[in-house]
Tab-separated table of C-alpha atoms in Angstrom:
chain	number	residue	atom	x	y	z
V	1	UNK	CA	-14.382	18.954	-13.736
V	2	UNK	CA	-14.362	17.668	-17.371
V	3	UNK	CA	-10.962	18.422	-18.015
V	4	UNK	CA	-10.083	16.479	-14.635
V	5	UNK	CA	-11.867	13.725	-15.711
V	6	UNK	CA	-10.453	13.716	-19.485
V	7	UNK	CA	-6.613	13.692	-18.211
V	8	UNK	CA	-7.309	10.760	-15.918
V	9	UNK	CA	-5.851	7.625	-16.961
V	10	UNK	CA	-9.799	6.528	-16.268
V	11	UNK	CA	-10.537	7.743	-20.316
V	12	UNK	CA	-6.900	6.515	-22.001
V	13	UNK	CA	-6.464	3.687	-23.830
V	14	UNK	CA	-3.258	0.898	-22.602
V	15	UNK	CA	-0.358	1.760	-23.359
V	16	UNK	CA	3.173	-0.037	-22.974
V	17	UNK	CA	3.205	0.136	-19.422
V	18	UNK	CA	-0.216	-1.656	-19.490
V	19	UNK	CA	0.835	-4.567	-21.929
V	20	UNK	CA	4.239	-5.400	-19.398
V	21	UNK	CA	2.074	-7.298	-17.023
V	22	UNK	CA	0.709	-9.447	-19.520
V	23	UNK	CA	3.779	-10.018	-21.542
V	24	UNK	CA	5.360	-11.132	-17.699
V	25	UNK	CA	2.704	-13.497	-17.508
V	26	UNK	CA	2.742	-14.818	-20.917
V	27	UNK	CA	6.801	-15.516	-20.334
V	28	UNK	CA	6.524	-17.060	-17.279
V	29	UNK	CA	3.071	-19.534	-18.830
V	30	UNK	CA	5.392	-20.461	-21.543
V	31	UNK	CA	8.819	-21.041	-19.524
V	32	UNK	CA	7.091	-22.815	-16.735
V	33	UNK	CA	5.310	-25.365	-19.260
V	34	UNK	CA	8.685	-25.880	-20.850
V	35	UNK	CA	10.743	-26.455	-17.451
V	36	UNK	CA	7.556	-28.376	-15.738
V	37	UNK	CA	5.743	-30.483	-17.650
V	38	UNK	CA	2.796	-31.192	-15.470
V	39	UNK	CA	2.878	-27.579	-15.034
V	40	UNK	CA	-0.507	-26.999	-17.838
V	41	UNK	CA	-2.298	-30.344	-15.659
V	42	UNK	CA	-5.969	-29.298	-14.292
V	43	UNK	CA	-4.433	-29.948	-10.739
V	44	UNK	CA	-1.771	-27.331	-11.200
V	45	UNK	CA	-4.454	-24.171	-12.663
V	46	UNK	CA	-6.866	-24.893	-9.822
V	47	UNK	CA	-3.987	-24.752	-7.751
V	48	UNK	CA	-3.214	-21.458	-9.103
V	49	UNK	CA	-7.042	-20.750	-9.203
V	50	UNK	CA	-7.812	-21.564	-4.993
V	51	UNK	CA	-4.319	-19.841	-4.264
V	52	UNK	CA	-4.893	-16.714	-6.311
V	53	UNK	CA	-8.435	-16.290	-5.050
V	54	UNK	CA	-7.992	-14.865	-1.289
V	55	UNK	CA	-5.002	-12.528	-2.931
V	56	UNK	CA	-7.499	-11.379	-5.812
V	57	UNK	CA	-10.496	-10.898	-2.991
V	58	UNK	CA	-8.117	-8.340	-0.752
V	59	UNK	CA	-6.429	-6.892	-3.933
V	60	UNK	CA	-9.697	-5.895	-5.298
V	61	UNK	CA	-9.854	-3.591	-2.043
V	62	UNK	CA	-6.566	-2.793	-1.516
V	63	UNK	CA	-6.416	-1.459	-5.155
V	64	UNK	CA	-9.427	0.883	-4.416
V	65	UNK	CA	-7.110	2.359	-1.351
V	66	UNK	CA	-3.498	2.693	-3.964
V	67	UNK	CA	-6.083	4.182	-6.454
V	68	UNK	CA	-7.044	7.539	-4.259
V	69	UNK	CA	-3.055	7.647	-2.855
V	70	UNK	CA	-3.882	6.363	0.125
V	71	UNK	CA	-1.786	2.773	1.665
V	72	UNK	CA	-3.589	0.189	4.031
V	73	UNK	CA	-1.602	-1.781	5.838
V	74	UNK	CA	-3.990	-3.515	8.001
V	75	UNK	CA	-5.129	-5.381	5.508
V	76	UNK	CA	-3.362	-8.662	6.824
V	77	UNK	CA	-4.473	-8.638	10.339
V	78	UNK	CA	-7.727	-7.436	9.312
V	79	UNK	CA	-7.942	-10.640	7.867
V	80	UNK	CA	-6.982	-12.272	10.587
V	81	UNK	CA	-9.239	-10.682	12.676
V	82	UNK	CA	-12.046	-11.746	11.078
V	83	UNK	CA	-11.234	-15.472	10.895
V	84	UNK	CA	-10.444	-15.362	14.247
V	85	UNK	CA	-14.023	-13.674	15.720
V	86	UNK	CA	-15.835	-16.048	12.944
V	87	UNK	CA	-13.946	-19.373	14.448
V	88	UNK	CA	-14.675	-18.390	18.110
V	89	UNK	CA	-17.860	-17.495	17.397
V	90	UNK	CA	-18.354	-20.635	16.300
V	91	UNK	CA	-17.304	-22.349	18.917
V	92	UNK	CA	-18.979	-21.126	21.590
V	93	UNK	CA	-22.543	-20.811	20.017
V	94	UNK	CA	-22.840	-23.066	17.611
V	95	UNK	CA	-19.550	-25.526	17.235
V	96	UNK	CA	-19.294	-26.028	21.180
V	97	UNK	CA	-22.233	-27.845	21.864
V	98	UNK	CA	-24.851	-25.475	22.950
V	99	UNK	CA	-28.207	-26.704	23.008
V	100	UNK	CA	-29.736	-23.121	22.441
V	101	UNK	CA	-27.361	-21.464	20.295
V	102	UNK	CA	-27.539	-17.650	20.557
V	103	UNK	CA	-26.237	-16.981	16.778
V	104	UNK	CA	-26.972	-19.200	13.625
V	105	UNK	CA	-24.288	-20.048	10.783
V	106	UNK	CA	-24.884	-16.592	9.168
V	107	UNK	CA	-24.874	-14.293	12.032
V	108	UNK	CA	-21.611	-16.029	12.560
V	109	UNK	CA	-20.169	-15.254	9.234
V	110	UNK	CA	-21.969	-11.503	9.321
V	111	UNK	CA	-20.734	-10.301	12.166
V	112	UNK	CA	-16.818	-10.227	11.736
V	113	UNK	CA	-17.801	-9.178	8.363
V	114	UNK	CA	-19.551	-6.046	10.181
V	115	UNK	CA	-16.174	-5.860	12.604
V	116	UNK	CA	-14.136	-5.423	9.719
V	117	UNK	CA	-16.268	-2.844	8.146
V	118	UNK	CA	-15.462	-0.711	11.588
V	119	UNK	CA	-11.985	-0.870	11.044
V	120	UNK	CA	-11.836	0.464	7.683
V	121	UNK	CA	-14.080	2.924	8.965
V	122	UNK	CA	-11.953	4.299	11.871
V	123	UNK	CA	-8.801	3.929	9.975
V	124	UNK	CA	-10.340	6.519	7.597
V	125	UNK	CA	-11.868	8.695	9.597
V	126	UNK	CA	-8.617	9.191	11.622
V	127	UNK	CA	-6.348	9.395	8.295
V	128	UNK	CA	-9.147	12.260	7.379
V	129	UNK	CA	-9.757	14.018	10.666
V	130	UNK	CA	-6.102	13.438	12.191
V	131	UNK	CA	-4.711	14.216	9.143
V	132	UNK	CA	-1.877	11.942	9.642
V	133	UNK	CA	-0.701	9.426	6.511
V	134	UNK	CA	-2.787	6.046	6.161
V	135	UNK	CA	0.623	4.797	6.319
V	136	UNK	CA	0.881	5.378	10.465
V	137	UNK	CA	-3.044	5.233	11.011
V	138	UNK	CA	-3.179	2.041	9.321
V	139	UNK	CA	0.181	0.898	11.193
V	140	UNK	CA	-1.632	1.114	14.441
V	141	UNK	CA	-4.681	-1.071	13.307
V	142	UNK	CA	-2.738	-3.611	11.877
V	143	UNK	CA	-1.345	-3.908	15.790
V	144	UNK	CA	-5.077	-3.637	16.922
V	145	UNK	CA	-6.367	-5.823	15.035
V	146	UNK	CA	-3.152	-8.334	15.669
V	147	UNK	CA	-3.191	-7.993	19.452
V	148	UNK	CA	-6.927	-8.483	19.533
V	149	UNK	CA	-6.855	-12.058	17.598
V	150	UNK	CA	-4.310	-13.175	20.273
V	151	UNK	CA	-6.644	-12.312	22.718
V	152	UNK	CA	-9.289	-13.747	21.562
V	153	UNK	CA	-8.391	-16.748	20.789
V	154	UNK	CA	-5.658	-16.994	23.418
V	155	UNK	CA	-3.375	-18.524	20.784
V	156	UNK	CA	-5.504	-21.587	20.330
V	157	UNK	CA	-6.589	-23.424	16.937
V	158	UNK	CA	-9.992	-22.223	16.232
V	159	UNK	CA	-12.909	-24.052	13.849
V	160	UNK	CA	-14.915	-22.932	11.452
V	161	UNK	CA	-17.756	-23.738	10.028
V	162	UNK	CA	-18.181	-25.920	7.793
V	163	UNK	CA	-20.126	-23.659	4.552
V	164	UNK	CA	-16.465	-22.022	4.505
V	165	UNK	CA	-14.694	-25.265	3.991
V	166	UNK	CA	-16.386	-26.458	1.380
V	167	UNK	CA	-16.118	-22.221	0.147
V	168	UNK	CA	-12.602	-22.512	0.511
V	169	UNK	CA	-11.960	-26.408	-1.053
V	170	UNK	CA	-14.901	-27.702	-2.991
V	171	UNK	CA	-15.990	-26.315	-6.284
V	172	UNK	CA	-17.512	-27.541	-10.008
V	173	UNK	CA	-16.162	-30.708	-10.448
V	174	UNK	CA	-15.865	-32.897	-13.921
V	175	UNK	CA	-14.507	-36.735	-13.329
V	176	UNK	CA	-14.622	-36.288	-9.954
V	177	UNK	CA	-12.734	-33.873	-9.094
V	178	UNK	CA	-12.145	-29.608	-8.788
V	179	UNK	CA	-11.914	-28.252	-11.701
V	180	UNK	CA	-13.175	-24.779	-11.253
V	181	UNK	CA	-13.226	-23.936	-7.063
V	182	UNK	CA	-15.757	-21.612	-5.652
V	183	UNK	CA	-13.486	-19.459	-3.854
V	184	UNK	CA	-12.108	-18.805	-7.199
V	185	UNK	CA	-15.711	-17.752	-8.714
V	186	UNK	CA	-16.382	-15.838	-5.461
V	187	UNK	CA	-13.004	-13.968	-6.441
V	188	UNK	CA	-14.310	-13.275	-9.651
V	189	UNK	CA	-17.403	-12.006	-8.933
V	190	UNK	CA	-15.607	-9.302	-6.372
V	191	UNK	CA	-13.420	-8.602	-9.342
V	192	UNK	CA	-16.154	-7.816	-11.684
V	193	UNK	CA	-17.801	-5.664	-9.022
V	194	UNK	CA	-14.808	-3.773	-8.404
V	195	UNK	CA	-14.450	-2.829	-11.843
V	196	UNK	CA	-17.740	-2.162	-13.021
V	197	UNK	CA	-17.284	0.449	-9.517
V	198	UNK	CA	-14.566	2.073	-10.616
V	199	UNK	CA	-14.725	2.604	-14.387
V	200	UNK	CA	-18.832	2.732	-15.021
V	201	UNK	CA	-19.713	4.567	-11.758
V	202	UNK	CA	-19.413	8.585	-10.257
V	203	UNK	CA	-17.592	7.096	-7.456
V	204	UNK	CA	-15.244	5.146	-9.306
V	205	UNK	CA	-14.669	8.410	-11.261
V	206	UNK	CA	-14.018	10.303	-7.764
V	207	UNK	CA	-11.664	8.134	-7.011
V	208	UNK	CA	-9.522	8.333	-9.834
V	209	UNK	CA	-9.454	12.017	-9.359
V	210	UNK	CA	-9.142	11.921	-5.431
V	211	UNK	CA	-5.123	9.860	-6.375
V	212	UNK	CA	-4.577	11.845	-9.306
V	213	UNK	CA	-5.122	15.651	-7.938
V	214	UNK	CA	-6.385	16.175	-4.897
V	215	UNK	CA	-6.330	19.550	-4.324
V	216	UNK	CA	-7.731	19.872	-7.899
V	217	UNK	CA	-10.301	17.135	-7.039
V	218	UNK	CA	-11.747	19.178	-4.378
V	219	UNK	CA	-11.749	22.798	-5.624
V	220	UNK	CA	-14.079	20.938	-8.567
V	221	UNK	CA	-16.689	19.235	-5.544
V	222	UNK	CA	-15.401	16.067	-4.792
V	223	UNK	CA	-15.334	15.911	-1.185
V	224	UNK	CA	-12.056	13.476	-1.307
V	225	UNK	CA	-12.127	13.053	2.299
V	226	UNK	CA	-15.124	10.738	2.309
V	227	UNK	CA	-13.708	8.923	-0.589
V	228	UNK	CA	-10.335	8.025	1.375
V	229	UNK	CA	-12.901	6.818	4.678
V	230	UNK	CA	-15.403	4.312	1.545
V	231	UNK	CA	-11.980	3.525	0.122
V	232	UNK	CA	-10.606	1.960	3.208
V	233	UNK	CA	-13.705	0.659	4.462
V	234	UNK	CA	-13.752	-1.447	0.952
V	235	UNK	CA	-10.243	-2.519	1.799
V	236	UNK	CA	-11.327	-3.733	5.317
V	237	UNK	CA	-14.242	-5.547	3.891
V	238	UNK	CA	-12.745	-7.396	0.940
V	239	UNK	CA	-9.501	-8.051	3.309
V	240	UNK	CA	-12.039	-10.028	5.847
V	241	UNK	CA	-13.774	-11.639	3.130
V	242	UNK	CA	-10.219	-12.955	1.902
V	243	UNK	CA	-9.535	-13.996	5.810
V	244	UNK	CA	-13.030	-15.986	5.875
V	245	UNK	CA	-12.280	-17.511	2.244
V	246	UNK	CA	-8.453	-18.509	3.623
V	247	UNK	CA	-9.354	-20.326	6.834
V	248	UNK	CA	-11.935	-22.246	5.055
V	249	UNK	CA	-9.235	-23.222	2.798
V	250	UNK	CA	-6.863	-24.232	5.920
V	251	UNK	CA	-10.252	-25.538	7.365
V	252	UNK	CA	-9.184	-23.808	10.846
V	253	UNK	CA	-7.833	-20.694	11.947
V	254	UNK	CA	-4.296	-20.284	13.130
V	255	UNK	CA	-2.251	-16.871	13.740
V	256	UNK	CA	-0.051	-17.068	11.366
V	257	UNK	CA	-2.453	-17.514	8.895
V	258	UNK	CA	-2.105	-14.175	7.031
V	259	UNK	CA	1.139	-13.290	7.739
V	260	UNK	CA	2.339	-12.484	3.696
V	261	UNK	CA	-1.017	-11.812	2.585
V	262	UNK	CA	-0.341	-7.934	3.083
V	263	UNK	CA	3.243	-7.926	0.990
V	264	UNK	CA	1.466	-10.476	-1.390
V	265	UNK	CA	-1.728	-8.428	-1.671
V	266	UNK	CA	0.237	-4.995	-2.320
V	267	UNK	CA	2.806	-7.084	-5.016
V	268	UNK	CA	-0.047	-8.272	-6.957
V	269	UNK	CA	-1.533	-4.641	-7.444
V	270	UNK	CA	1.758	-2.968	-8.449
V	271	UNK	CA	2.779	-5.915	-10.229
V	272	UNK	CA	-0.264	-5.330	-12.260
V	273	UNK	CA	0.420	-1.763	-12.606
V	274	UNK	CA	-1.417	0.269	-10.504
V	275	UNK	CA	0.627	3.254	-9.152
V	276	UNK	CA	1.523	3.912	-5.248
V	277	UNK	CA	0.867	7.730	-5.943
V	278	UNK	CA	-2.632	7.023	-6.897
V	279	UNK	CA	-4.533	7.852	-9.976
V	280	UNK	CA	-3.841	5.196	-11.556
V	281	UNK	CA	-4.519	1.562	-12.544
V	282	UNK	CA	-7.444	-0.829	-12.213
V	283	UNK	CA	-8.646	-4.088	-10.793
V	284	UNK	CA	-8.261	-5.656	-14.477
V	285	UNK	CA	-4.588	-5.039	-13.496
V	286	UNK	CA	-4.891	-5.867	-10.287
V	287	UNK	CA	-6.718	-9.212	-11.817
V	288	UNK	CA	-3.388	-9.863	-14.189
V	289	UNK	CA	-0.606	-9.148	-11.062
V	290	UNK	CA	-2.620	-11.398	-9.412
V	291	UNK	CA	-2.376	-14.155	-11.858
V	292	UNK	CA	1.535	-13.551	-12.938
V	293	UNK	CA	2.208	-13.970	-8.982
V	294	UNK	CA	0.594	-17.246	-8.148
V	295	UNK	CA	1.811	-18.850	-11.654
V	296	UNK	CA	5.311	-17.708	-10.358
V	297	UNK	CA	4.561	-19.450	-6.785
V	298	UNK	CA	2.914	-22.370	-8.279
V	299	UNK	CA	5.382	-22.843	-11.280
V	300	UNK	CA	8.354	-23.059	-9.081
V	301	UNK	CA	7.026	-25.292	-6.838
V	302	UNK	CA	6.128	-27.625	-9.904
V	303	UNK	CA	10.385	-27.249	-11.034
V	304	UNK	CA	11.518	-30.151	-7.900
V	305	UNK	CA	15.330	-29.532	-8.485
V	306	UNK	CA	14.465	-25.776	-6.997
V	307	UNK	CA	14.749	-26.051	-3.164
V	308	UNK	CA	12.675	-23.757	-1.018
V	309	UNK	CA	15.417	-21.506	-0.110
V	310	UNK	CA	16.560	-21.024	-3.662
V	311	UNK	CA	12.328	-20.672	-4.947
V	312	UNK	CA	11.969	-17.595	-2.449
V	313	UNK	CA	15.204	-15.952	-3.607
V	314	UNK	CA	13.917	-16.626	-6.885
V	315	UNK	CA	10.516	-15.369	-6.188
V	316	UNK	CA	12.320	-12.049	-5.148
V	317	UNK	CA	14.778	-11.637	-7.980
V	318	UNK	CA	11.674	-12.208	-10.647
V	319	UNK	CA	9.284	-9.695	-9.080
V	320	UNK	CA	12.386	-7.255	-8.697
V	321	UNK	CA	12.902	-7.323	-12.314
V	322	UNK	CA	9.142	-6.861	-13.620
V	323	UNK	CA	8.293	-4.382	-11.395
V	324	UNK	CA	11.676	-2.486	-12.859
V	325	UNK	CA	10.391	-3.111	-15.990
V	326	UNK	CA	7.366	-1.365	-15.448
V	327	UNK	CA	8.632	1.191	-13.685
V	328	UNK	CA	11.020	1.814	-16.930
V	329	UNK	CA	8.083	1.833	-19.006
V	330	UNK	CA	6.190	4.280	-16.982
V	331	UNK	CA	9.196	6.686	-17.423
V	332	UNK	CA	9.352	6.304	-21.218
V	333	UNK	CA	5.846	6.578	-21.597
């Protein structure tokens, strides 16, 4: 088991492959502040800060699942899912009028919480028992959970209440306005938890092995199958947290909400460097792709002679190129 755990990329120090994420990000900081100039403003970094802080929340997860070669792609309409059941929750106990509401703001907050902690929780014990890929089994709950938000809320606008709003808009303000939001330091603070899980804990360690070797991570104890089912169930959890934090952003809840968070979610962690094949990465990486992706979005939003059709072709052609960078890297290493 020690030798298992002293080959892991858990123990080794960064090498090139690690420093490419923060290079990207350091290129695009300094071309963006030469090609925008109110690109360094307050207003644009809490921009970057209140956009980057749903992706970090279901990266954080989402990394977890990559980590232990596992894929969730529920993650989207998980998020969904849970906006949706908070918002009509809402509304009929609390935000519709009802003189004896049956559920207080909490209860309404807690319980798609709990809903999303059953998803992850079926997803893995199907991928374990079924022993299908979390590719397909996560495939079918991202329809689920989809089909079930259309039901629910019948394609209407939903509200929400109002502690998410200010979550998702207001934060520590100097002259009046946002400086730091608290979506942002709710992001950091799942960040920090992640980490301290994975590289100071035996589960963290389990999961590094569980990506890296499987077969060699269970002939030394590790029973890898209930690591897959807590790694998914984190996924689902941090990917409803990053749906509540969202529509209190939007300061409703609409279907189309989510639709790029998974793509986004799964482009921050790889852009970071975390591996598809498991084994792995980190959520400090997961922390930098986030970053390097929302300064991309925000900085080329801040150049006005890029239109929108040219800024998502861009987006495209600069992710292509890091992630072949890193990929490169990875080879030489």
């Amino acid at each position: 088991m020690s030798d298992l755990s002293n080959s892991s990329p858990f123990f080794r120090r960064w090498d090139a492959r690690d420093i490419a994420p923060l290079v990207s990000l350091a290129v695009l900081v300094v071309f963006f502040t030469l090609a925008a100039p109110n690109f360094l403003k307050v207003a644009t970094i809490t921009a970057i800060l209140k956009q980057g802080s749903v992706l970090a929340i279901v990266a954080a997860g989402l990394t977890f699942v990559l980590l232990c070669a596992e894929i969730d792609l529920s993650v989207g309409m998980a998020a969904l899912w849970c906006a949706c059941l908070c918002g009509w929750l809402y509304q009929r106990w609390i935000g519709g009028g009802s003189s004896e509401p049956f559920m207080t703001t909490a209860a309404v907050l807690l319980v798609p919480l709990a809903s999303c902690l059953l998803l992850g929780f079926l997803s893995g014990v199907l991928t374990v028992w079924s022993a299908l890929p979390s590719f397909i089994i996560t495939l079918a709950m991202m329809f689920i959970a989809e089909g079930s938000s259309r039901y629910l809320t019948q394609s209407k606008l939903l509200k929400i209440p109002e502690v998410l709003a200010v979550l998702g808009n207001d934060g520590l303000q100097s002259g009046g306005r946002v400086v730091v939001p608290y979506s942002a330091m709710l992001a950091a603070g799942v960040l920090v938890a992640g980490h301290v899980v994975l590289q100071h804990t035996r589960f963290g360690r389990y999961v590094y092995m569980t990506g890296g070797n499987r077969e060699a991570a269970r002939l030394a104890g590790v029973r890898t199958g209930r690591i897959v089912v807590a790694c998914l169930v984190i996924s689902a959890a941090t990917a409803g947290l990053g749906g509540l934090v969202n529509a209190g952003r939007m300061t409703n809840v609409t279907l189309d909400q989510n639709k790029d968070l998974l793509l986004s979610a799964v482009a921050c962690v790889v852009l970071g460097g975390t591996s598809l094949f498991g084994g792995e990465g980190g959520i400090g990486k997961t922390a930098i792709g986030v970053l390097t992706f929302t300064t991309l979005n925000t900085g080329l939003i801040q150049i006005t002679w890029i239109n929108d059709l040219a800024r998502q072709l861009l987006t495209g052609v600069v992710l292509m190129a890091a992630l072949v960078i890193n990929g490169v890297l990875a080879k030489r290493r």
